[in-house]
Structures are given as C-alpha cells and as structure tokens.
Short mmCIF file of C-alpha atoms in Angstrom, two decimals:
data_model
loop_
_atom_site.label_atom_id
_atom_site.label_comp_id
_atom_site.label_asym_id
_atom_site.label_seq_id
_atom_site.Cartn_x
_atom_site.Cartn_y
_atom_site.Cartn_z
CA UNK A 9 0.42 0.05 0.08
CA UNK A 10 3.28 2.65 0.36
CA UNK A 11 1.40 3.62 3.56
CA UNK A 12 2.59 3.64 6.95
CA UNK A 13 -0.88 2.59 8.14
CA UNK A 14 -1.72 -1.33 7.47
CA UNK A 15 -3.52 -2.59 4.69
CA UNK A 16 -6.58 -3.74 6.72
CA UNK A 17 -6.87 -0.43 9.05
CA UNK A 18 -7.05 1.42 5.42
CA UNK A 19 -10.39 3.59 6.19
CA UNK A 20 -13.28 2.88 3.81
CA UNK A 21 -16.60 5.59 4.34
CA UNK A 22 -15.17 5.87 7.99
CA UNK A 23 -14.61 2.48 9.09
CA UNK A 24 -11.08 0.38 9.09
CA UNK A 25 -11.24 -2.17 5.79
CA UNK A 26 -10.72 -5.00 8.81
CA UNK A 27 -13.60 -3.60 10.30
CA UNK A 28 -16.03 -3.82 7.83
CA UNK A 29 -15.59 -7.24 6.92
CA UNK A 30 -15.81 -8.04 10.58
CA UNK A 31 -19.37 -5.85 10.62
CA UNK A 32 -20.35 -8.50 7.74
CA UNK A 33 -19.50 -11.26 9.56
CA UNK A 34 -21.61 -10.33 12.72
CA UNK A 35 -24.31 -9.62 10.11
CA UNK A 36 -24.86 -13.15 9.07
CA UNK A 37 -24.71 -14.25 12.57
CA UNK A 38 -20.94 -15.46 12.95
CA UNK A 39 -19.57 -13.90 16.47
CA UNK A 40 -16.65 -16.43 17.40
CA UNK A 41 -13.77 -14.38 15.59
CA UNK A 42 -10.00 -15.27 15.52
CA UNK A 43 -7.89 -12.22 13.67
CA UNK A 44 -4.46 -13.61 12.52
CA UNK A 45 -2.58 -10.87 12.31
CA UNK A 46 1.48 -9.57 11.77
CA UNK A 47 3.73 -9.38 14.99
CA UNK A 48 3.28 -5.79 16.52
CA UNK A 49 0.08 -5.07 14.59
CA UNK A 50 -1.93 -2.41 16.50
CA UNK A 51 -5.47 -1.55 16.05
CA UNK A 52 -6.72 -4.38 14.39
CA UNK A 53 -8.43 -5.61 17.76
CA UNK A 54 -9.90 -2.00 18.21
CA UNK A 55 -11.18 -2.15 14.50
CA UNK A 56 -12.72 -5.25 14.47
CA UNK A 57 -14.60 -4.73 17.64
CA UNK A 58 -16.50 -6.94 19.95
CA UNK A 59 -14.79 -10.10 21.20
CA UNK A 60 -12.07 -11.41 18.88
CA UNK A 61 -9.13 -13.52 19.54
CA UNK A 62 -6.01 -12.36 18.23
CA UNK A 63 -3.18 -14.98 16.70
CA UNK A 64 -0.06 -13.69 15.56
CA UNK A 65 1.73 -15.26 12.50
CA UNK A 66 5.32 -14.50 13.50
CA UNK A 67 6.22 -15.38 9.63
CA UNK A 68 4.66 -13.78 6.92
CA UNK A 69 4.73 -17.28 5.18
CA UNK A 70 1.51 -17.00 2.94
CA UNK A 71 -2.11 -17.28 3.74
CA UNK A 72 -2.16 -21.23 4.19
CA UNK A 73 0.77 -20.38 7.03
CA UNK A 74 -1.66 -17.69 8.24
CA UNK A 75 -4.75 -19.83 8.65
CA UNK A 76 -2.75 -22.74 10.36
CA UNK A 77 -1.88 -20.40 13.17
CA UNK A 78 -5.57 -20.65 14.54
CA UNK A 79 -5.18 -24.36 14.83
CA UNK A 80 -4.55 -23.94 18.34
CA UNK A 81 -7.64 -22.52 19.18
CA UNK A 82 -9.68 -24.34 16.75
CA UNK A 83 -8.67 -27.89 16.29
CA UNK A 84 -11.02 -29.44 19.01
CA UNK A 85 -13.74 -27.40 17.11
CA UNK A 86 -16.32 -29.93 15.25
CA UNK A 87 -18.23 -28.06 12.39
CA UNK A 88 -17.32 -25.84 9.77
CA UNK A 89 -14.81 -22.77 9.93
CA UNK A 90 -15.35 -19.67 7.80
CA UNK A 91 -11.96 -18.19 6.51
CA UNK A 92 -12.09 -14.56 5.39
CA UNK A 93 -9.22 -12.44 3.90
CA UNK A 94 -9.14 -8.81 5.53
CA UNK A 95 -8.82 -7.03 2.51
CA UNK A 96 -12.64 -8.18 0.79
CA UNK A 97 -14.39 -4.71 2.71
CA UNK A 98 -17.46 -5.33 0.05
CA UNK A 99 -18.77 -8.56 0.85
CA UNK A 100 -22.29 -8.39 2.28
CA UNK A 101 -24.01 -10.42 5.15
CA UNK A 102 -26.45 -11.81 2.82
CA UNK A 103 -23.72 -13.24 0.69
CA UNK A 104 -21.72 -14.65 3.77
CA UNK A 105 -24.88 -16.37 4.87
CA UNK A 106 -25.41 -17.80 1.85
CA UNK A 107 -22.32 -19.04 1.01
CA UNK A 108 -22.61 -20.68 4.65
CA UNK A 109 -25.75 -22.16 3.73
CA UNK A 110 -24.44 -23.59 0.34
CA UNK A 111 -21.56 -25.42 2.42
CA UNK A 112 -23.70 -26.90 4.80
CA UNK A 113 -26.55 -27.90 2.77
CA UNK A 114 -24.31 -29.46 0.10
CA UNK A 115 -22.26 -31.56 2.54
CA UNK A 116 -19.32 -30.27 0.82
CA UNK A 117 -15.79 -30.56 2.29
CA UNK A 118 -14.72 -26.91 1.03
CA UNK A 119 -16.90 -24.35 -0.30
CA UNK A 120 -15.52 -20.79 -1.94
CA UNK A 121 -17.15 -17.90 -2.98
CA UNK A 122 -16.14 -16.57 -6.72
CA UNK A 123 -16.90 -14.05 -9.02
CA UNK A 124 -17.35 -13.67 -12.89
CA UNK A 125 -14.71 -11.56 -14.78
CA UNK A 126 -12.66 -9.85 -15.63
CA UNK A 127 -11.07 -10.25 -12.28
CA UNK A 128 -8.98 -7.33 -10.41
CA UNK A 129 -5.38 -7.40 -10.42
CA UNK A 130 -4.14 -10.07 -7.60
CA UNK A 131 -7.49 -12.45 -7.83
CA UNK A 132 -6.69 -16.18 -8.28
CA UNK A 133 -8.39 -17.77 -11.08
CA UNK A 134 -10.64 -20.64 -10.09
CA UNK A 135 -10.30 -23.59 -12.84
CA UNK A 136 -12.87 -26.32 -13.69
CA UNK A 137 -12.60 -30.00 -15.09
CA UNK A 138 -14.37 -31.29 -17.90
CA UNK A 139 -17.86 -31.74 -15.88
CA UNK A 140 -17.85 -27.75 -14.37
CA UNK A 141 -16.62 -29.16 -10.87
CA UNK A 142 -14.10 -26.92 -9.04
CA UNK A 143 -10.64 -28.24 -9.54
CA UNK A 144 -8.32 -25.80 -8.21
CA UNK A 145 -7.24 -21.93 -7.49
CA UNK A 146 -4.40 -20.59 -9.24
CA UNK A 147 -2.90 -17.42 -7.92
CA UNK A 148 -2.23 -14.99 -10.39
CA UNK A 149 1.26 -15.17 -10.36
CA UNK A 150 1.37 -18.88 -11.04
CA UNK A 151 -0.99 -18.65 -14.01
CA UNK A 152 -0.25 -20.60 -17.23
CA UNK A 153 -2.02 -20.13 -20.30
CA UNK A 154 -5.03 -22.68 -19.32
CA UNK A 155 -6.00 -21.03 -15.98
CA UNK A 156 -5.48 -17.54 -17.16
CA UNK A 157 -8.24 -18.08 -19.83
CA UNK A 158 -10.43 -18.30 -16.80
CA UNK A 159 -12.87 -15.27 -16.28
CA UNK A 160 -13.97 -16.82 -12.73
CA UNK A 161 -11.89 -15.28 -9.96
CA UNK A 162 -11.39 -16.36 -6.17
CA UNK A 163 -12.84 -14.09 -4.07
CA UNK A 164 -10.94 -14.97 -0.93
CA UNK A 165 -13.73 -16.47 1.41
CA UNK A 166 -14.04 -20.37 2.38
CA UNK A 167 -16.39 -22.48 4.00
CA UNK A 168 -14.65 -25.48 5.11
CA UNK A 169 -15.03 -29.03 7.40
CA UNK A 170 -13.29 -28.88 10.62
CA UNK A 171 -11.17 -30.86 11.79
CA UNK A 172 -10.30 -32.28 8.14
CA UNK A 173 -8.78 -28.27 7.37
CA UNK A 174 -6.11 -28.38 9.96
CA UNK A 175 -4.60 -31.59 8.61
CA UNK A 176 -4.88 -30.59 5.01
CA UNK A 177 -3.19 -27.49 5.76
CA UNK A 178 -0.12 -29.61 7.42
CA UNK A 179 0.44 -31.07 3.78
CA UNK A 180 -0.14 -28.16 1.36
CA UNK A 181 3.34 -27.55 -0.84
CA UNK A 182 5.04 -24.71 -0.56
CA UNK A 183 5.40 -21.88 -3.60
CA UNK A 184 8.33 -20.78 -5.16
CA UNK A 185 8.21 -17.66 -3.28
CA UNK A 186 8.33 -19.71 -0.02
CA UNK A 187 4.49 -19.19 0.85
CA UNK A 188 1.86 -21.64 1.61
CA UNK A 189 -1.39 -20.55 -0.37
CA UNK A 190 -4.61 -20.96 1.48
CA UNK A 191 -5.98 -21.60 -2.28
CA UNK A 192 -4.09 -25.09 -2.43
CA UNK A 193 -6.67 -26.18 -0.19
CA UNK A 194 -9.22 -26.81 -3.24
CA UNK A 195 -6.58 -28.71 -5.11
CA UNK A 196 -5.87 -30.92 -2.10
CA UNK A 197 -9.65 -31.62 -1.46
CA UNK A 198 -9.81 -32.57 -5.00
CA UNK A 199 -6.93 -34.95 -4.52
CA UNK A 200 -8.44 -36.67 -1.50
CA UNK A 201 -11.74 -37.00 -3.43
CA UNK A 202 -13.63 -34.73 -1.34
CA UNK A 203 -16.52 -32.58 -2.71
CA UNK A 204 -15.57 -29.05 -3.21
CA UNK A 205 -18.32 -26.27 -4.06
CA UNK A 206 -18.94 -22.67 -4.98
CA UNK A 207 -21.16 -19.79 -5.05
CA UNK A 208 -20.71 -16.87 -7.75
CA UNK A 209 -21.79 -13.37 -6.28
CA UNK A 210 -24.27 -11.77 -8.20
CA UNK A 211 -22.44 -8.36 -7.74
CA UNK A 212 -18.42 -8.60 -8.38
CA UNK A 213 -17.93 -5.60 -6.50
CA UNK A 214 -18.29 -7.79 -3.02
CA UNK A 215 -15.32 -10.12 -4.32
CA UNK A 216 -13.16 -6.56 -4.93
CA UNK A 217 -9.55 -7.31 -2.93
CA UNK A 218 -7.46 -4.20 -1.80
CA UNK A 219 -3.91 -4.51 -2.65
CA UNK A 220 -2.80 -1.18 -3.75
CA UNK A 221 -4.23 2.42 -3.50
CA UNK A 222 -6.14 2.24 -7.02
CA UNK A 223 -8.15 -0.63 -5.68
CA UNK A 224 -8.75 0.93 -2.21
CA UNK A 225 -10.22 4.13 -4.28
CA UNK A 226 -12.50 1.53 -6.28
CA UNK A 227 -13.75 0.10 -2.87
CA UNK A 228 -14.35 3.45 -1.56
CA UNK A 229 -16.22 4.21 -4.61
CA UNK A 230 -18.33 1.23 -4.57
CA UNK A 231 -18.97 1.62 -0.89
CA UNK A 232 -20.12 5.30 -1.26
CA UNK A 233 -22.53 4.18 -4.06
CA UNK A 234 -23.90 1.72 -1.94
CA UNK A 235 -24.24 3.70 1.07
CA UNK A 236 -25.67 6.34 -1.27
CA UNK A 237 -28.39 4.46 -2.80
CA UNK A 238 -29.51 2.87 0.93
CA UNK A 239 -30.34 5.75 2.14
CA UNK A 240 -32.31 7.04 -1.36
CA UNK A 241 -34.49 4.04 -0.67
CA UNK A 242 -35.03 5.28 2.77
CA UNK A 243 -36.45 8.56 1.70
CA UNK A 244 -32.95 10.67 1.90
CA UNK A 245 -32.12 12.64 -1.64
CA UNK A 246 -28.79 12.24 -2.01
CA UNK A 247 -27.36 14.70 -4.47
CA UNK A 248 -23.85 13.39 -6.36
CA UNK A 249 -21.01 13.75 -5.42
CA UNK A 250 -21.74 13.25 -1.48
CA UNK A 251 -19.69 10.98 0.91
CA UNK A 252 -21.58 9.25 3.89
CA UNK A 253 -19.75 6.94 6.25
CA UNK A 254 -21.25 3.59 7.20
CA UNK A 255 -22.55 4.91 10.87
CA UNK A 256 -24.42 7.76 9.74
CA UNK A 257 -27.75 7.99 10.41
CA UNK A 258 -30.76 10.25 7.95
CA UNK A 259 -33.77 10.97 8.57
CA UNK A 260 -36.40 10.78 5.82
CA UNK A 261 -37.08 13.77 3.33
CA UNK A 262 -33.29 15.31 4.40
CA UNK A 263 -31.54 16.35 1.39
CA UNK A 264 -27.66 16.23 1.00
CA UNK A 265 -26.37 18.46 -1.39
CA UNK A 266 -23.22 17.84 -3.74
CA UNK A 267 -19.83 18.43 -2.07
CA UNK A 268 -20.99 17.64 1.25
CA UNK A 269 -19.65 15.09 3.68
CA UNK A 270 -21.70 13.15 6.71
CA UNK A 271 -18.59 11.67 9.01
CA UNK A 272 -18.14 9.60 11.95
CA UNK A 273 -20.68 9.13 14.34
CA UNK A 274 -23.33 11.57 12.91
CA UNK A 275 -27.04 11.85 13.27
CA UNK A 276 -29.23 13.94 10.78
CA UNK A 277 -33.31 14.59 11.75
CA UNK A 278 -36.18 14.38 9.17
CA UNK A 279 -36.09 17.18 6.71
CA UNK A 280 -32.81 18.76 7.32
CA UNK A 281 -31.02 20.57 3.95
CA UNK A 282 -27.09 19.76 4.17
CA UNK A 283 -24.82 21.62 1.62
CA UNK A 284 -23.79 22.30 -0.95
CA UNK A 285 -20.07 21.94 0.37
CA UNK A 286 -20.91 21.43 4.14
CA UNK A 287 -19.05 18.79 6.27
CA UNK A 288 -20.93 17.54 9.70
CA UNK A 289 -18.38 15.24 11.81
CA UNK A 290 -19.50 13.26 14.75
CA UNK A 291 -22.47 15.79 15.41
CA UNK A 292 -26.40 15.39 16.24
CA UNK A 293 -28.59 17.29 13.61
CA UNK A 294 -32.04 17.45 15.07
CA UNK A 295 -35.50 17.92 12.66
CA UNK A 296 -35.52 20.77 10.06
CA UNK A 297 -31.85 22.30 10.35
CA UNK A 298 -29.89 23.74 7.75
CA UNK A 299 -26.22 23.58 7.14
CA UNK A 300 -25.08 25.56 4.26
CA UNK A 301 -21.33 25.53 3.19
CA UNK A 302 -20.35 25.01 6.82
CA UNK A 303 -18.54 22.87 9.18
CA UNK A 304 -19.96 21.33 11.96
CA UNK A 305 -17.81 18.97 14.34
CA UNK A 306 -18.54 17.05 17.80
CA UNK A 307 -21.38 19.35 18.24
CA UNK A 308 -25.54 19.18 18.71
CA UNK A 309 -28.13 21.18 16.71
CA UNK A 310 -31.52 21.10 18.05
CA UNK A 311 -34.42 21.27 15.67
CA UNK A 312 -34.82 24.39 13.12
CA UNK A 313 -31.24 25.94 13.53
CA UNK A 314 -29.78 27.30 10.13
CA UNK A 315 -26.17 27.65 9.73
CA UNK A 316 -23.92 29.50 7.48
CA UNK A 317 -22.54 29.61 4.70
CA UNK A 318 -19.23 29.64 5.53
CA UNK A 319 -19.40 29.17 9.43
CA UNK A 320 -17.90 26.85 11.95
CA UNK A 321 -19.54 24.92 14.87
CA UNK A 322 -16.78 23.64 16.71
CA UNK A 323 -16.63 20.55 19.23
CA UNK A 324 -18.93 20.68 22.88
CA UNK A 325 -21.24 23.28 21.38
CA UNK A 326 -24.66 23.07 21.70
CA UNK A 327 -27.14 25.05 19.79
CA UNK A 328 -30.83 25.66 20.77
CA UNK A 329 -33.99 25.52 19.00
CA UNK A 330 -34.28 28.02 16.33
CA UNK A 331 -31.09 29.67 16.29
CA UNK A 332 -29.73 30.88 13.55
CA UNK A 333 -26.13 31.49 12.93
CA UNK A 334 -25.07 33.64 10.15
CA UNK A 335 -21.95 34.21 7.50
CA UNK A 336 -18.53 33.23 8.61
CA UNK A 337 -19.51 33.06 12.26
CA UNK A 338 -17.73 30.49 14.65
CA UNK A 339 -18.72 29.02 18.06
CA UNK A 340 -16.83 26.95 20.06
CA UNK A 341 -17.54 24.97 23.36
CA UNK A 342 -20.36 27.11 23.77
CA UNK A 343 -24.14 26.78 24.24
CA UNK A 344 -26.59 29.20 22.32
CA UNK A 345 -30.22 29.18 23.81
CA UNK A 346 -33.48 28.99 22.08
CA UNK A 347 -34.07 31.70 19.20
CA UNK A 348 -30.61 33.74 19.81
CA UNK A 349 -29.45 35.21 16.19
CA UNK A 350 -25.73 35.39 15.64
CA UNK A 351 -24.62 37.53 13.28
CA UNK A 352 -22.00 37.47 10.48
CA UNK A 353 -18.17 37.70 11.44
CA UNK A 354 -18.91 36.83 14.93
CA UNK A 355 -17.13 34.39 17.68
CA UNK A 356 -18.39 32.83 20.61
CA UNK A 357 -15.75 30.46 22.75
CA UNK A 358 -16.55 29.09 25.98
CA UNK A 359 -19.79 31.04 26.21
CA UNK A 360 -23.30 30.14 27.96
CA UNK A 361 -25.90 32.60 25.90
CA UNK A 362 -29.33 32.52 26.71
CA UNK A 363 -32.41 32.55 24.69
CA UNK A 364 -33.36 35.39 22.34
CA UNK A 365 -30.29 37.30 22.64
CA UNK A 366 -29.06 39.29 19.50
CA UNK A 367 -25.18 39.29 18.37
CA UNK A 368 -23.98 41.59 16.07
CA UNK A 369 -21.85 41.27 13.03
CA UNK A 370 -18.31 41.27 14.41
CA UNK A 371 -19.01 40.48 17.85
CA UNK A 372 -16.57 38.27 19.74
CA UNK A 373 -16.18 36.97 23.16
CA UNK A 374 -12.36 37.34 24.15
CA UNK A 375 -12.14 34.20 26.14
CA UNK A 376 -8.33 33.83 25.98
CA UNK A 377 -5.94 35.95 27.97
CA UNK A 378 -2.69 34.12 26.63
CA UNK A 379 -2.82 31.60 29.64
CA UNK A 380 -6.15 30.24 30.54
CA UNK A 381 -9.65 30.21 28.66
CA UNK A 382 -12.13 32.24 30.57
CA UNK A 383 -16.08 32.07 30.56
CA UNK A 384 -18.46 34.64 28.96
CA UNK A 385 -22.36 34.68 30.08
CA UNK A 386 -24.92 36.56 28.04
CA UNK A 387 -28.38 36.03 29.95
CA UNK A 388 -31.73 36.32 28.21
CA UNK A 389 -32.83 38.96 25.49
CA UNK A 390 -29.39 40.57 25.77
CA UNK A 391 -28.21 42.68 22.74
CA UNK A 392 -24.72 42.41 21.91
CA UNK A 393 -23.89 45.33 19.39
CA UNK A 394 -21.74 45.21 16.47
CA UNK A 395 -17.99 45.09 16.65
CA UNK A 396 -18.47 44.39 20.64
CA UNK A 397 -15.48 42.83 22.37
CA UNK A 398 -16.69 40.92 25.64
CA UNK A 399 -13.41 40.25 27.48
CA UNK A 400 -13.95 36.95 29.59
CA UNK A 401 -14.80 36.21 32.34
CA UNK A 402 -17.73 38.68 32.23
CA UNK A 403 -21.47 38.54 32.29
CA UNK A 404 -23.95 40.58 30.40
CA UNK A 405 -27.22 40.72 32.35
CA UNK A 406 -30.96 39.67 31.19
CA UNK A 407 -32.17 42.23 28.93
CA UNK A 408 -28.83 44.43 28.77
CA UNK A 409 -27.01 45.74 25.31
CA UNK A 410 -23.76 46.60 24.38
CA UNK A 411 -23.20 49.64 21.80
CA UNK A 412 -21.37 49.20 18.65
CA UNK A 413 -17.65 48.87 19.09
CA UNK A 414 -17.98 48.49 22.69
CA UNK A 415 -15.01 46.92 25.08
CA UNK A 416 -17.11 45.34 27.73
CA UNK A 417 -14.57 44.62 30.77
CA UNK A 418 -16.75 44.54 33.43
CA UNK A 419 -20.40 42.75 34.45
CA UNK A 420 -23.37 44.69 32.94
CA UNK A 421 -26.42 44.70 35.20
CA UNK A 422 -29.71 43.24 33.79
CA UNK A 423 -31.49 45.99 31.64
CA UNK A 424 -28.26 48.54 31.43
CA UNK A 425 -27.00 49.83 28.42
CA UNK A 426 -23.25 50.21 28.17
CA UNK A 427 -20.89 51.95 25.32
CA UNK A 428 -17.32 52.93 24.87
CA UNK A 429 -13.97 51.34 25.26
CA UNK A 430 -13.88 50.28 28.20
CA UNK A 431 -17.57 50.18 28.16
CA UNK A 432 -19.58 52.11 30.37
CA UNK A 433 -23.58 52.50 31.64
CA UNK A 434 -25.08 54.98 29.22
CA UNK A 435 -28.72 54.03 30.29
CA UNK A 436 -31.21 51.27 30.55
CA UNK A 437 -33.18 49.13 27.96
CA UNK A 438 -32.47 47.74 24.47
CA UNK A 439 -31.73 49.75 21.63
CA UNK A 440 -34.99 49.52 20.14
CA UNK A 441 -36.77 50.46 23.57
CA UNK A 442 -34.70 53.27 23.69
CA UNK A 443 -35.89 54.70 19.97
CA UNK A 444 -39.30 53.99 20.91
CA UNK A 445 -38.83 56.56 24.07
#
C-alpha cells in the first residue's frame, strides 16, 4: 500500500477495512472471530471490535500458513470454519450467509466464493474440470495458459470442514516464493476425493480485494455508491457527489447537496438540508436544520437551526431550537439559547448564551488571555451590538445591551446599556426600547 497504515486498517467510508469485514461476519450471525495478525500489529483488534481472539503469525509465509496459526484455538472445533481475507471490505452479510448455507446444505468439504470477471489485479483464477466441477485455484503469479483463460476469480472467502482443514494445511505444498497458499486447499480436497462447491456472487464488487491505492479507491467508490443508494431507498435525497460514512443516520425527507460530507457518528433528523459543500462530523443534527457551506463537528444542533454559509460550529457546542448562525461565524465550546440570532463575522467561545439574544456582526467573546480560557455569560434577551468585544470572564445581564464597538471588561447589570472602550453604563433598555422612548 506504500503507507504507514497497515492495509486492513485503511479507512473506507469511516470504517477500517477489516472492520467492514467483521461487520459483515457479525451481520451474518458469526460472532466467534479469530484474527490472524502480523507481529506488532496495532489497532486491528480495536478496528474489528467486540470479542475477537488475536493470533500472531510470526513469519509472513502466506495465507495457508496464516490460517494454520489458528489451529491451536480451533482444532477441537467440530463443525465448520469460515476463513475470510481481511481485504475484501465489500462482501455483504447476505452473501456470507448464502455461502454458509450452500456449504452446509451440500455437505461439501470445502466451499469457495467466486465472481465472474474480468478479475481484478491480484485475484486467483478458479479452474474447473471437464464436468464443470471446481478443480483448483491458481494464484495470479502462477497462471498458465489454461488458467489465465478463466474469467472466474477467487473472492477470498472459504467455508471448510473442521477438523479436516487442520491436517490438510500441514500437507500443502510450498510455492516458489516460500509461501503456503490457502487456495491450495482446493486441489488438496479434490486430490483426496472430497466434494468442493462454489457460490458465485451476483455483484462482482463484493469480491473486490484491495492490494494497492487504486483498488482502495475503487472500494471506497463502490461503498459510497452502496451507502448513498441505501439512503435514497429510505427517503433521503442524495445529490452527487456526496460522502456518507457507514455509521451515519439520516431521517427521511432530508436533502444532502453536492460536495457534502457526513462523517463519523453523525445523526441527521428529518427534513434537513445539508450543503452544498458542508462537512458534519460526530454531531447530532435535529429535524429541520439547514447547514450551508459550513463545518459542524462534535456538536449538537436542535430543531430548526440554520448555519452559514461559511460558518464553523466546533466541538462541545450546543445550539438550541431556532437559532440562526450567519455568515462566517464561529462557535466553540458554547451553548446558544433558543431563538438566539448570531450575526456574521462573529465568534462565541467558552460561553453560555441565553434565549432570544442578538449577537451583532463582528461581535467577539475574548475568551483567552494568553494563559487561560475564561467564560462569558450572556443572559436572556440581551443585545450585543456590532463589533462588541466581551472580555471574559464577564456576564451580560438579561435584557442588557452593548453599543457598537463596545469593549466590555466588567459585568453589565440586567437591563443596562453600555458603550465605549472600556464600556460604561449610559442608560437602560435595549436599542429598540430607547428608540421608542
């Protein structure tokens, strides 16, 4: 992969490749998982999740040698073992279940998953005898004229009888490159007179193995298409290109506009509009929200919030129902109360803002003094004039107001009006009340 990240940990739509394989296995009802990993491999168990037994393959001597390392754990198991490559991220639970059912119903010694070509780079070919029965799998590096003509490829998923497989593995030949191929089990089973069955996937993308960056990108594109189509079938309008991670949830009648990303553990309610050009990560978005050309990460937006364009809601922020966040605004580690309006070019950080507050254009909560972060509190109904600087720690009382360009360094009593730099009390009431007077 020419990457510092191990192949099976390469991300596809927000999930490590091997995690997608494990999800498919669990979706098919297979929970007793054993992972064969290279020495020092970190993160594989975490990516798989749940209960998994790791087995180390001390030397990289091929896929057959890798499966043999699990023998100590599984040799006493009487029944069937499913072996699957960690780099086939698009296989589905339905296909795995169908393969298991085919294996059990036919009583085969070995059942393999195949796909009709043209095979991708790195995939072995399935060779059949004159009667159409599976005779062998030939790895790509060992193809001869006969096997190269086969358009049927090995998908890297196998059901096999135990304990036969463990004794058979010990007798497999070593390839010229010093590896023992798991695919050699097919010829060995045929040589011993055992039945070998196969199941061909209807969607060839399920058999796509990943061996380089090009195939990784193809897998990402296929998974993205699968996810997007799945949401379309559930009443979501997805306009291409759109990027949705596997763990995301979206309510019906929501619209995802082009060049938008829903990432991580994000949930979007009903009737929302995301994008174009928005990125929402690990956030909870309630019904009826609008996020236009903006970034929301690690935040909560309640019902009917609109954000942007070109705004940023940063982690640990909570925006209550009906809040408006205008152009080029930023919220960080703050809570904005119901119905508050935050004008463009404004910054609210480490703050608690009450309900019905007006935050004028260019207003800033100055929360950092160069050493520590401090908190700003703006109570219900306050009016923060354009270009006001609120020097934290500071509290603006309920119904108070600040004049344009004020630099507020001290608490403002409820109902007071302040102006100047530093701000001083010049009266009482909101600007609208003063005009009416």
